[in-house]
mmCIF file of C-alpha atoms and ligand atoms in Angstrom:
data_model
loop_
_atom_site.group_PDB
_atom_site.id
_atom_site.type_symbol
_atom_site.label_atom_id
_atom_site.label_comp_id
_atom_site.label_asym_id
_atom_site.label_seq_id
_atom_site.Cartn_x
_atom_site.Cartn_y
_atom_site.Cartn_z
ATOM 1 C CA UNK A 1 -55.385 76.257 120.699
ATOM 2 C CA UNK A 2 -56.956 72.771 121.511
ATOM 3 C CA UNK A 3 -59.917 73.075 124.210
ATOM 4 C CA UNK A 4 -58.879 72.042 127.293
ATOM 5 C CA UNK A 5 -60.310 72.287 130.691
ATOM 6 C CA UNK A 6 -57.879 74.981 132.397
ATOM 7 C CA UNK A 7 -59.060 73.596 136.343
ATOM 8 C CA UNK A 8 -59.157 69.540 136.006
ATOM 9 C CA UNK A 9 -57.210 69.625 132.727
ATOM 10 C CA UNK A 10 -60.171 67.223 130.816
ATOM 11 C CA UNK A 11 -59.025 67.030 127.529
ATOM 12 C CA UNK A 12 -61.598 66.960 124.372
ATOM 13 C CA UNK A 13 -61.420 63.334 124.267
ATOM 14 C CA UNK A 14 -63.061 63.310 127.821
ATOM 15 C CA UNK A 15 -59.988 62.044 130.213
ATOM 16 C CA UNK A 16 -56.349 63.472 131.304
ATOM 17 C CA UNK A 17 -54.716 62.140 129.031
ATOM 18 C CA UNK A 18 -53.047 64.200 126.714
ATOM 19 C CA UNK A 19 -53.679 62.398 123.320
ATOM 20 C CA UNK A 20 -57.337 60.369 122.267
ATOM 21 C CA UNK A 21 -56.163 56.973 123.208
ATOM 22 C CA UNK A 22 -57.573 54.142 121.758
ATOM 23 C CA UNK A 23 -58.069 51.612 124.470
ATOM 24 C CA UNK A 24 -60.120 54.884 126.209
ATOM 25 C CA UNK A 25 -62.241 55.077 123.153
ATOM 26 C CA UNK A 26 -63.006 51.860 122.785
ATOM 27 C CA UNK A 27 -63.893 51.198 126.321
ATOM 28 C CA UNK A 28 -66.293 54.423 125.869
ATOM 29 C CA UNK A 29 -67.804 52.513 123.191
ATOM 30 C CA UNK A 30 -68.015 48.897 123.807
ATOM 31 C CA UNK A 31 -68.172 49.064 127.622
ATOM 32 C CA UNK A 32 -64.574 46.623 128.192
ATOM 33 C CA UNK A 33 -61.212 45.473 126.944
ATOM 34 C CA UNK A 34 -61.013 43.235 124.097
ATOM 35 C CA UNK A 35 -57.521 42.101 122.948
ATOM 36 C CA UNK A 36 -56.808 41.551 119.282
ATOM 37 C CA UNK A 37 -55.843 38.014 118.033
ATOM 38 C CA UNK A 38 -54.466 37.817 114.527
ATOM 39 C CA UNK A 39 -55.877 34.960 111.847
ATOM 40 C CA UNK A 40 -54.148 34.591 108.522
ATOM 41 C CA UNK A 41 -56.744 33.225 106.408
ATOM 42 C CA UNK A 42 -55.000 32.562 102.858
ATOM 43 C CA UNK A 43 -55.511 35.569 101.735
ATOM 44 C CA UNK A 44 -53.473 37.513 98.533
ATOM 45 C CA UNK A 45 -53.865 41.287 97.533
ATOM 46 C CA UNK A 46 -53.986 42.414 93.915
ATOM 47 C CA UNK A 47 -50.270 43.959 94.531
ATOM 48 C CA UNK A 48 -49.141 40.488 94.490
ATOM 49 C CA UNK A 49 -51.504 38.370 91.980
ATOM 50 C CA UNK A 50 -50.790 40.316 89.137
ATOM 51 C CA UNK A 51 -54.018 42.001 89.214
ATOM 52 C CA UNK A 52 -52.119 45.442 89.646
ATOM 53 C CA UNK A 53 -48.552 43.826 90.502
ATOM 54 C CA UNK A 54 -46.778 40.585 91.572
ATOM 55 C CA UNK A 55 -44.014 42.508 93.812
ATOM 56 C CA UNK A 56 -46.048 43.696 96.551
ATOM 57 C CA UNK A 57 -45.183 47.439 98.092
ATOM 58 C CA UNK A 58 -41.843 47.840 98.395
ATOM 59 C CA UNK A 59 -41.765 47.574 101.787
ATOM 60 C CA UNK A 60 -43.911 44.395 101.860
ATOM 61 C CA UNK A 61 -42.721 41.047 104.355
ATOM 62 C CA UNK A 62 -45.876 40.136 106.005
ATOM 63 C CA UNK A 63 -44.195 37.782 107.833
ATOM 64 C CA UNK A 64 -42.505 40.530 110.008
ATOM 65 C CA UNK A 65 -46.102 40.975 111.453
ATOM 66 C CA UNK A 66 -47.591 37.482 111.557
ATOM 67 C CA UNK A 67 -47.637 36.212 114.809
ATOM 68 C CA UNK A 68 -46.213 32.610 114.901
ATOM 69 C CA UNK A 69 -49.539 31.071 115.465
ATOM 70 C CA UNK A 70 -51.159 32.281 112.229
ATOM 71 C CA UNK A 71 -50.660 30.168 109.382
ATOM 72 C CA UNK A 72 -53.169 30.141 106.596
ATOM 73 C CA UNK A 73 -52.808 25.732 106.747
ATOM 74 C CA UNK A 74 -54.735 26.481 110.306
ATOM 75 C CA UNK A 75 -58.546 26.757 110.198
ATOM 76 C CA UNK A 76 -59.452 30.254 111.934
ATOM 77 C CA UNK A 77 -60.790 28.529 114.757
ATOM 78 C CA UNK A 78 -57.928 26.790 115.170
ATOM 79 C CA UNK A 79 -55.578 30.355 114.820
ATOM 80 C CA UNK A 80 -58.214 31.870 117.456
ATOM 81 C CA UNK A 81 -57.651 29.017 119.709
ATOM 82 C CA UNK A 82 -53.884 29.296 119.953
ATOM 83 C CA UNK A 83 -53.813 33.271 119.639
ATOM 84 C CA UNK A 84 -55.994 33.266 123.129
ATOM 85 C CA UNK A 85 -53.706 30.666 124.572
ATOM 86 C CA UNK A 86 -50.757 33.028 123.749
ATOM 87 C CA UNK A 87 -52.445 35.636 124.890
ATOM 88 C CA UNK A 88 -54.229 34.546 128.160
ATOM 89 C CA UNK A 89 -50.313 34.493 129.641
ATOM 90 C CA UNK A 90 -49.911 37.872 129.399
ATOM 91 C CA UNK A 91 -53.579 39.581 129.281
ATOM 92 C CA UNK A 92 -54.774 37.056 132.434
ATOM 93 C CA UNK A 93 -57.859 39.545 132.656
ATOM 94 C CA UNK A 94 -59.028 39.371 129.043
ATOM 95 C CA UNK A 95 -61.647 37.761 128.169
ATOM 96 C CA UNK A 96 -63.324 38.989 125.097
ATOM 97 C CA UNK A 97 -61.336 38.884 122.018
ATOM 98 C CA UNK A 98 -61.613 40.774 118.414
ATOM 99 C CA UNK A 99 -60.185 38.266 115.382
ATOM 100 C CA UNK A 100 -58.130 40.416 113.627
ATOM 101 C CA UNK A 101 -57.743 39.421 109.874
ATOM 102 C CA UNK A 102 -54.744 41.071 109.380
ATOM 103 C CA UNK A 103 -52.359 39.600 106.555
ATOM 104 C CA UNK A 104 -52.439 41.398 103.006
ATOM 105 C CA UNK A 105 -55.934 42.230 101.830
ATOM 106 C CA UNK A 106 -58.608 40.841 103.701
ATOM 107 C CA UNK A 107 -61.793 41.634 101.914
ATOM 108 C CA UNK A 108 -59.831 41.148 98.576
ATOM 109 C CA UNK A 109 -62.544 37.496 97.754
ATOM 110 C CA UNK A 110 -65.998 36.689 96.658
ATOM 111 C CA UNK A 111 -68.587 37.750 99.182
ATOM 112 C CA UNK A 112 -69.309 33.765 100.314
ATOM 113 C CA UNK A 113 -65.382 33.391 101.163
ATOM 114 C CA UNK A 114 -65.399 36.458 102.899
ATOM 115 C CA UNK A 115 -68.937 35.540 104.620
ATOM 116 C CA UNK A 116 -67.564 32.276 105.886
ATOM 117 C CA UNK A 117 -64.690 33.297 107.176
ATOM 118 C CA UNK A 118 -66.023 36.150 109.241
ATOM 119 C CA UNK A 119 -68.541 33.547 110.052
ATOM 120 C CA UNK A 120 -66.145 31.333 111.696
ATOM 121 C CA UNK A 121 -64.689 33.657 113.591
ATOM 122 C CA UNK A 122 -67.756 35.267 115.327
ATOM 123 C CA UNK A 123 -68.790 31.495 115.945
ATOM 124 C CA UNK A 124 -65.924 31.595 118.918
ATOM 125 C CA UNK A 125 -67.521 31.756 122.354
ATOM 126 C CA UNK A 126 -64.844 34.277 123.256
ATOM 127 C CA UNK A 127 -64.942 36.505 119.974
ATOM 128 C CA UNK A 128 -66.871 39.608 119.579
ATOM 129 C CA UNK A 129 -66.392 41.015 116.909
ATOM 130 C CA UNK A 130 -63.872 41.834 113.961
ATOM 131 C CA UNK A 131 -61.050 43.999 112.632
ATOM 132 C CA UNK A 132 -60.589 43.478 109.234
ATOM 133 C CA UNK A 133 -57.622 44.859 107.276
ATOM 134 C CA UNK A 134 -57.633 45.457 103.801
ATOM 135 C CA UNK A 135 -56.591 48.169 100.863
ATOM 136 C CA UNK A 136 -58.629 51.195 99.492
ATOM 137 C CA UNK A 137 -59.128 49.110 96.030
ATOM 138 C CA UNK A 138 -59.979 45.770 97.469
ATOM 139 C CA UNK A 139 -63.649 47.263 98.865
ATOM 140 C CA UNK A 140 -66.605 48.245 96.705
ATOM 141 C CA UNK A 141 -70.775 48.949 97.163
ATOM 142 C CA UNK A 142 -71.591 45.221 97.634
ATOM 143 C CA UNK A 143 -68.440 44.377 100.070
ATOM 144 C CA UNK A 144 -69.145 47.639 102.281
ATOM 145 C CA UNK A 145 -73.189 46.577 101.767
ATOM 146 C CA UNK A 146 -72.434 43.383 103.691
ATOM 147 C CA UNK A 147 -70.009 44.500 106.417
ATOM 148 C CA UNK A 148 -72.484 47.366 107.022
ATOM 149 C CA UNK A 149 -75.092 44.929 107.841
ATOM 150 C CA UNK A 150 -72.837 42.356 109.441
ATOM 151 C CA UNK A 151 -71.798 45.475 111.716
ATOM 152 C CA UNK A 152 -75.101 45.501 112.910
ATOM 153 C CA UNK A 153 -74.243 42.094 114.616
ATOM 154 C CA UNK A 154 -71.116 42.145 115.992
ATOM 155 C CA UNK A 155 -68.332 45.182 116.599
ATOM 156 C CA UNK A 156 -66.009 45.645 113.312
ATOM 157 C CA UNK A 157 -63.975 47.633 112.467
ATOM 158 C CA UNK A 158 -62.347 48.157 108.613
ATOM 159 C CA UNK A 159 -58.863 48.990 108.717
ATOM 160 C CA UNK A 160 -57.281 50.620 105.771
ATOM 161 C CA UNK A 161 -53.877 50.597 104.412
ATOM 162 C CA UNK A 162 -53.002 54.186 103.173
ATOM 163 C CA UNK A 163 -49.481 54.875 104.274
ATOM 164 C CA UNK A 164 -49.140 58.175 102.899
ATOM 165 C CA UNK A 165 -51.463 60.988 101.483
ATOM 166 C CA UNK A 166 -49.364 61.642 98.363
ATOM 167 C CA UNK A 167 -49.239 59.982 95.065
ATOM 168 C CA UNK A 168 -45.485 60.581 94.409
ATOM 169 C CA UNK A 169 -44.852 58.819 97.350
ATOM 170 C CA UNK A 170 -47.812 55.990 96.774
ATOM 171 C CA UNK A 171 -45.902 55.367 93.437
ATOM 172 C CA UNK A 172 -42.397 55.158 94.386
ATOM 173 C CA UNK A 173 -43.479 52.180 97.300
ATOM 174 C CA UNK A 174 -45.253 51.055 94.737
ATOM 175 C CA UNK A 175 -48.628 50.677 96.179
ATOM 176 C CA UNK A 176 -50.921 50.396 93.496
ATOM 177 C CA UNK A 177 -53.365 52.984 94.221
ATOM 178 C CA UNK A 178 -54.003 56.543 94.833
ATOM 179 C CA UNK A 179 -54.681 58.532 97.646
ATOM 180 C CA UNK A 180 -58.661 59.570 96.293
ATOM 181 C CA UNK A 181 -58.986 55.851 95.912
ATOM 182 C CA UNK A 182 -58.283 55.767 99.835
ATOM 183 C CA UNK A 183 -60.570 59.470 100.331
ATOM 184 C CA UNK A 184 -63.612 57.286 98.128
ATOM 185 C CA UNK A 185 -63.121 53.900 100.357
ATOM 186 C CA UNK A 186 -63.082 56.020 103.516
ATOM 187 C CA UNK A 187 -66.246 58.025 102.490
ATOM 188 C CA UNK A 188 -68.327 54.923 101.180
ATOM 189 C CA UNK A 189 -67.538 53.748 104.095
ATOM 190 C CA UNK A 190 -68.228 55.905 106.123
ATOM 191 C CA UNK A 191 -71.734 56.888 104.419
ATOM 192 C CA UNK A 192 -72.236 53.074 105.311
ATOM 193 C CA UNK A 193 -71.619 54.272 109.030
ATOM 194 C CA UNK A 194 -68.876 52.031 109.323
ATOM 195 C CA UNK A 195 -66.176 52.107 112.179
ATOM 196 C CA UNK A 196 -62.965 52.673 109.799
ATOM 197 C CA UNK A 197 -59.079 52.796 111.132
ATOM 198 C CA UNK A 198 -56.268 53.689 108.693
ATOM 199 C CA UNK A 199 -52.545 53.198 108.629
ATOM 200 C CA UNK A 200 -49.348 55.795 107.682
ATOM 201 C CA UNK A 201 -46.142 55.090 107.738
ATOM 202 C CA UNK A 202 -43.202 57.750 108.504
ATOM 203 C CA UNK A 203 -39.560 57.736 107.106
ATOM 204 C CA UNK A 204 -41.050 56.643 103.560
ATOM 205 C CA UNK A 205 -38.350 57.683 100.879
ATOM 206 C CA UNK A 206 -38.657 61.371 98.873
ATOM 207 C CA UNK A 207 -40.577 62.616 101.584
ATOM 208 C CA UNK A 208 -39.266 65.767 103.776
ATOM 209 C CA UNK A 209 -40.447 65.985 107.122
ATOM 210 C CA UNK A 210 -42.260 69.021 106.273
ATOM 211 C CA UNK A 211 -44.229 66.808 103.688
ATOM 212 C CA UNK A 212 -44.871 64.353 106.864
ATOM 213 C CA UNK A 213 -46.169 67.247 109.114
ATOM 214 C CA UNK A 214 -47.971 68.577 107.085
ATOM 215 C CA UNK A 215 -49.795 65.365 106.390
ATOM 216 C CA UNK A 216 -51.598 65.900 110.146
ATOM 217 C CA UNK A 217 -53.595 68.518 108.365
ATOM 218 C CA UNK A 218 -54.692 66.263 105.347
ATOM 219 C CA UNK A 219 -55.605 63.072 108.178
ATOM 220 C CA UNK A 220 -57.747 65.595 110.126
ATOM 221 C CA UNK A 221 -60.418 65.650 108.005
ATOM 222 C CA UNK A 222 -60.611 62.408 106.416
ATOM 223 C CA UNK A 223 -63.269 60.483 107.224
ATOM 224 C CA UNK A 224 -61.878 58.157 109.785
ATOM 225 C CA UNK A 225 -62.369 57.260 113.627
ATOM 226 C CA UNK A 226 -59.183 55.758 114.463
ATOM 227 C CA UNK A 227 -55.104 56.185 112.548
ATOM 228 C CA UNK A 228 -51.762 54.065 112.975
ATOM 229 C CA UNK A 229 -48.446 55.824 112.824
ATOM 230 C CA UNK A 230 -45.856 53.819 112.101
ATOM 231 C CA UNK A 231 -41.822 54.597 111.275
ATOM 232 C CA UNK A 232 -40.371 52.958 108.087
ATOM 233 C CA UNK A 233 -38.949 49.940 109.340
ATOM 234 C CA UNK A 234 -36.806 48.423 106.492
ATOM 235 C CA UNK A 235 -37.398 44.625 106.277
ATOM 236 C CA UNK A 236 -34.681 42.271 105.387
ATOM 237 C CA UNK A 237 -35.577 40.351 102.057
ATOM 238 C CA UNK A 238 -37.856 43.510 100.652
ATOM 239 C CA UNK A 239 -37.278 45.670 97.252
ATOM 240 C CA UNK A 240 -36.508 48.651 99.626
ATOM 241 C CA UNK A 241 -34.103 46.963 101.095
ATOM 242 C CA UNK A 242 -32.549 46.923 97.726
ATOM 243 C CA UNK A 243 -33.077 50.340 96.695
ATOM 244 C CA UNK A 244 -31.796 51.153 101.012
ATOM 245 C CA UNK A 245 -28.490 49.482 100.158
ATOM 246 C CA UNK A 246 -28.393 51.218 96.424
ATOM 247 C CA UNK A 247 -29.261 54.729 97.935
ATOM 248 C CA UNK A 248 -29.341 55.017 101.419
ATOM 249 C CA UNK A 249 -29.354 59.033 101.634
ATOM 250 C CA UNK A 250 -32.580 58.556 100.311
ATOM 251 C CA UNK A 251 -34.442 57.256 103.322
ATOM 252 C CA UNK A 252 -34.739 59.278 106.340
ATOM 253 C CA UNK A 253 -34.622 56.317 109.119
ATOM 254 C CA UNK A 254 -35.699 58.490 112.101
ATOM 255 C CA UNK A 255 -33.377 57.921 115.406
ATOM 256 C CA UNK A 256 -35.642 57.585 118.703
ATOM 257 C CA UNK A 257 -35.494 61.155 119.829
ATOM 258 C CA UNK A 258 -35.940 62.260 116.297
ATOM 259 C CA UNK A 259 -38.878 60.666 116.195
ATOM 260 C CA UNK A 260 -39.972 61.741 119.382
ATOM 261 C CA UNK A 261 -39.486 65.371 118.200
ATOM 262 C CA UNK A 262 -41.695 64.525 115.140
ATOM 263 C CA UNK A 263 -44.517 62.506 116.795
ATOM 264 C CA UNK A 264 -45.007 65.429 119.119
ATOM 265 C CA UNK A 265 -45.104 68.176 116.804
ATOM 266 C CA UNK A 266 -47.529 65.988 114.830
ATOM 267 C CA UNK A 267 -49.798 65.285 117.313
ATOM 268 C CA UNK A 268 -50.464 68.603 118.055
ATOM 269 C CA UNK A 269 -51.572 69.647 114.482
ATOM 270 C CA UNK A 270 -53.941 66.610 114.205
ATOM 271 C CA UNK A 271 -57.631 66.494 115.165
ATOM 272 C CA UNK A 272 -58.189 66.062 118.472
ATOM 273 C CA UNK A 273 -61.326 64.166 117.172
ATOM 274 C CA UNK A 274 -59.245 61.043 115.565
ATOM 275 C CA UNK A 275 -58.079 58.104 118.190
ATOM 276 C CA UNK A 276 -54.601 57.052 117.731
ATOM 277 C CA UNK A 277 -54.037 53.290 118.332
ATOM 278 C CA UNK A 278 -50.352 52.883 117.495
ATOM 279 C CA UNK A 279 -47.683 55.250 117.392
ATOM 280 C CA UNK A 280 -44.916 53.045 116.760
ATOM 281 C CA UNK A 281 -44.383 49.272 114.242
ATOM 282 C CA UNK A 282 -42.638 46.836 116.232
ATOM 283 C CA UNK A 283 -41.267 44.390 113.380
ATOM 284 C CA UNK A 284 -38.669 41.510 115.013
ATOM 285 C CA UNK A 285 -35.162 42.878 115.563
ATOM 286 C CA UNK A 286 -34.235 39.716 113.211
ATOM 287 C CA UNK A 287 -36.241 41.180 110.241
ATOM 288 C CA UNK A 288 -34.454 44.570 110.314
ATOM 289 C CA UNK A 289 -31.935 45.740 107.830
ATOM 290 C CA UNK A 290 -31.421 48.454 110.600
ATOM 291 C CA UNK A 291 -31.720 48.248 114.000
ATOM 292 C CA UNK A 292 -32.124 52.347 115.418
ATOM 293 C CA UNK A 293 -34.336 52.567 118.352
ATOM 294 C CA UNK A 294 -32.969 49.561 120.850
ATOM 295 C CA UNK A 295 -35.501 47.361 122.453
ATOM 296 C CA UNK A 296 -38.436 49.290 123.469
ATOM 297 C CA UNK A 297 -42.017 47.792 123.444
ATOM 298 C CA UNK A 298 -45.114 49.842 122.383
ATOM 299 C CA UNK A 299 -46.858 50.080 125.919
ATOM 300 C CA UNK A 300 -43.340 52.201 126.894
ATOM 301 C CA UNK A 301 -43.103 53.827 123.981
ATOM 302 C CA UNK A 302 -46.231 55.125 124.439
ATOM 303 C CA UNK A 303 -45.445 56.088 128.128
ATOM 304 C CA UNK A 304 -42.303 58.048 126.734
ATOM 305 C CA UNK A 305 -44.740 59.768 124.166
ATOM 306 C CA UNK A 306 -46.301 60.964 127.124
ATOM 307 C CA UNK A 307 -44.146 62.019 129.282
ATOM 308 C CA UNK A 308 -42.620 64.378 126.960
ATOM 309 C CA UNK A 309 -45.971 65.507 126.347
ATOM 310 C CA UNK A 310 -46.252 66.559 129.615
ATOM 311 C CA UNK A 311 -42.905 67.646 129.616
ATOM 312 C CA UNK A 312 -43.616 70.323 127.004
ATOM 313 C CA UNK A 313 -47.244 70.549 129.232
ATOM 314 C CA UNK A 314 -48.711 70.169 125.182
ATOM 315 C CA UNK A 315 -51.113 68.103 123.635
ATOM 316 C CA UNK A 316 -52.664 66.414 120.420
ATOM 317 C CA UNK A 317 -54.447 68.887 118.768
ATOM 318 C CA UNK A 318 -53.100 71.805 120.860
ATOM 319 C CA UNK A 319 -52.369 73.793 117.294
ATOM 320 C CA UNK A 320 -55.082 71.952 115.260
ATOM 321 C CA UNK A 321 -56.151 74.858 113.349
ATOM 322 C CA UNK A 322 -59.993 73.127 113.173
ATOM 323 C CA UNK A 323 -60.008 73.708 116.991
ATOM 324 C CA UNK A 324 -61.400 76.165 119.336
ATOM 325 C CA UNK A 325 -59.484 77.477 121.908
HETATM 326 S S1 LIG B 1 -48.375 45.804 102.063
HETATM 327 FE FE1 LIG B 1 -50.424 44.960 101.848
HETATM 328 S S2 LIG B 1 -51.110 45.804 99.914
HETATM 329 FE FE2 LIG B 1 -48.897 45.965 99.889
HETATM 330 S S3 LIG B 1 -48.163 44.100 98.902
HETATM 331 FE FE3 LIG B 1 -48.166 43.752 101.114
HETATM 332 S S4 LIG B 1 -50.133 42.774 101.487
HETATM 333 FE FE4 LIG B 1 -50.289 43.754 99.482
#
């Protein structure tokens, strides 16, 4: 079982709540709230330029993620400026910001690009530092080299697309690259002592649930601080969209309380070491082939994650076989 403190129920993560949170950890570390704005900066990946492919992961429509104020005809500063007008309405108390370079593969460029960019960003009075989202294949020695030392300067944090820890699956979406390309990016990294984040995505086709669960085990000991969930969301306009309509007994589109079921169970298996950011992907109802779940927003899904949690009086890492009672 998990160690938890029986009398004030203090969980390993240091609070009461019953998973590792990541605006908790992040506070821990960096001492406030910062609130993410998004910058498209003209980036490709090699999944799209022909390097590896020109059809992108199956599941692929990056504009069901862009916020409206990133376009890549905007200078960064300019995206950074209207991202913290958009969000000063609803955060009124933030006022430190992370640029989050966030469309397809953001360290996928010569080291000058990438230098400038970066650059620009941290030049914003209200920006403190970076996230910076990219795939296992677009890093090597001399990128990590230079976000190592930038991290010296500024908080940033490398967030890698992974989606799912087994190659079947990897090549059926298409993805391009294998899962000990992801292990090698995560451990350069991390022998760079670099903050890394890394996302998975649920539901993905030819995978049993038992394949999912069982994928908590294979997370807990990668070499990672913080993980995304996500459920497959199928996007209008996408090749699995085409291969949903073709074969949709294929694709196991999880129901809310199915997923509830499944988020729970997998939370307690994983390390009660790893901070989970997202549980949930919250494309627009207008990009979705199917609409399951009704409108629910990530700040109550989360609070629904929790009750139950508390509910089944369980909690992340509760059966993590790493763990010590
Ligand atoms: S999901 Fe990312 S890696 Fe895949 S095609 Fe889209 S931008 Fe490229």
């Amino acid at each position: 079982m998990g160690t938890v403190n029986e009398i004030s129920r203090v969980y390993p993560w240091g609070n009461e709540r019953r998973f590792n949170a990541f605006p908790d950890y992040f506070r821990r570390l960096y001492g406030s709230r910062m609130q993410k704005v998004s910058v498209d900066a003209g980036f490709t990946c090699p999944n799209r330029d022909g390097s590896k492919g020109i059809g992108g992961c199956n599941y692929c429509n990056n504009k069901a993620f862009n916020p409206s104020y990133c376009l890549p005809s905007k200078s960064v500063t300019m995206q950074i400026e209207e991202g913290i007008r958009f969000h000063k309405k609803r955060y009124r108390k933030v006022d430190s910001y992370l640029a989050y370079f966030q469309a397809y593969s953001n360290t996928y460029s010569s080291l000058d690009r990438l230098s400038a960019l970066y650059s620009e960003a941290l030049a914003h009075k209200d920006v403190k530092g970076l996230v910076i989202g990219t795939r296992p294949d677009c890093v090597n020695g001399e990128i990590l080299d230079f976000l190592r030392d930038l991290s010296q300067r500024c908080i940033l944090i490398l967030e890698f697309g992974i989606e799912s820890c087994y190659d079947k699956t990897l090549l059926r979406i298409n993805r391009g690259h294998t899962f000990k390309e992801a292990l090698d990016a995560l451990t350069a990294s991390e022998e760079r002592g670099l903050n890394t984040s890394a996302h998975f995505i649920f539901g993905l086709p030819g995978e049993t649930r038992e394949e999912m669960l069982n994928e908590a085990s294979i997370i807990s000991d990668l070499p990672l601080k913080s993980i995304k969930f996500h459920q497959l969301q199928i996007i209008k306009g996408t090749k699995m969209e085409e291969e949903y309509q073709k074969n949709p007994d294929d694709f196991e589109v999880f129901d809310w309380e199915d997923y509830l079921t499944f988020i729970i169970c997998f939370l307690e298996r994983l390390n009660p070491r790893l901070v989970v950011e997202r549980f949930t992907g919250e494309a627009p109802p207008r990009f979705l082939v199917k609409e399951v779940w009704g409108k629910k927003r990530s700040d109550q899904i989360i609070g629904l994650i929790e009750r139950k949690l508390e509910e089944l009086d369980t909690w992340q890492g509760r059966w993590y076989e790493g763990s010590k009672a």
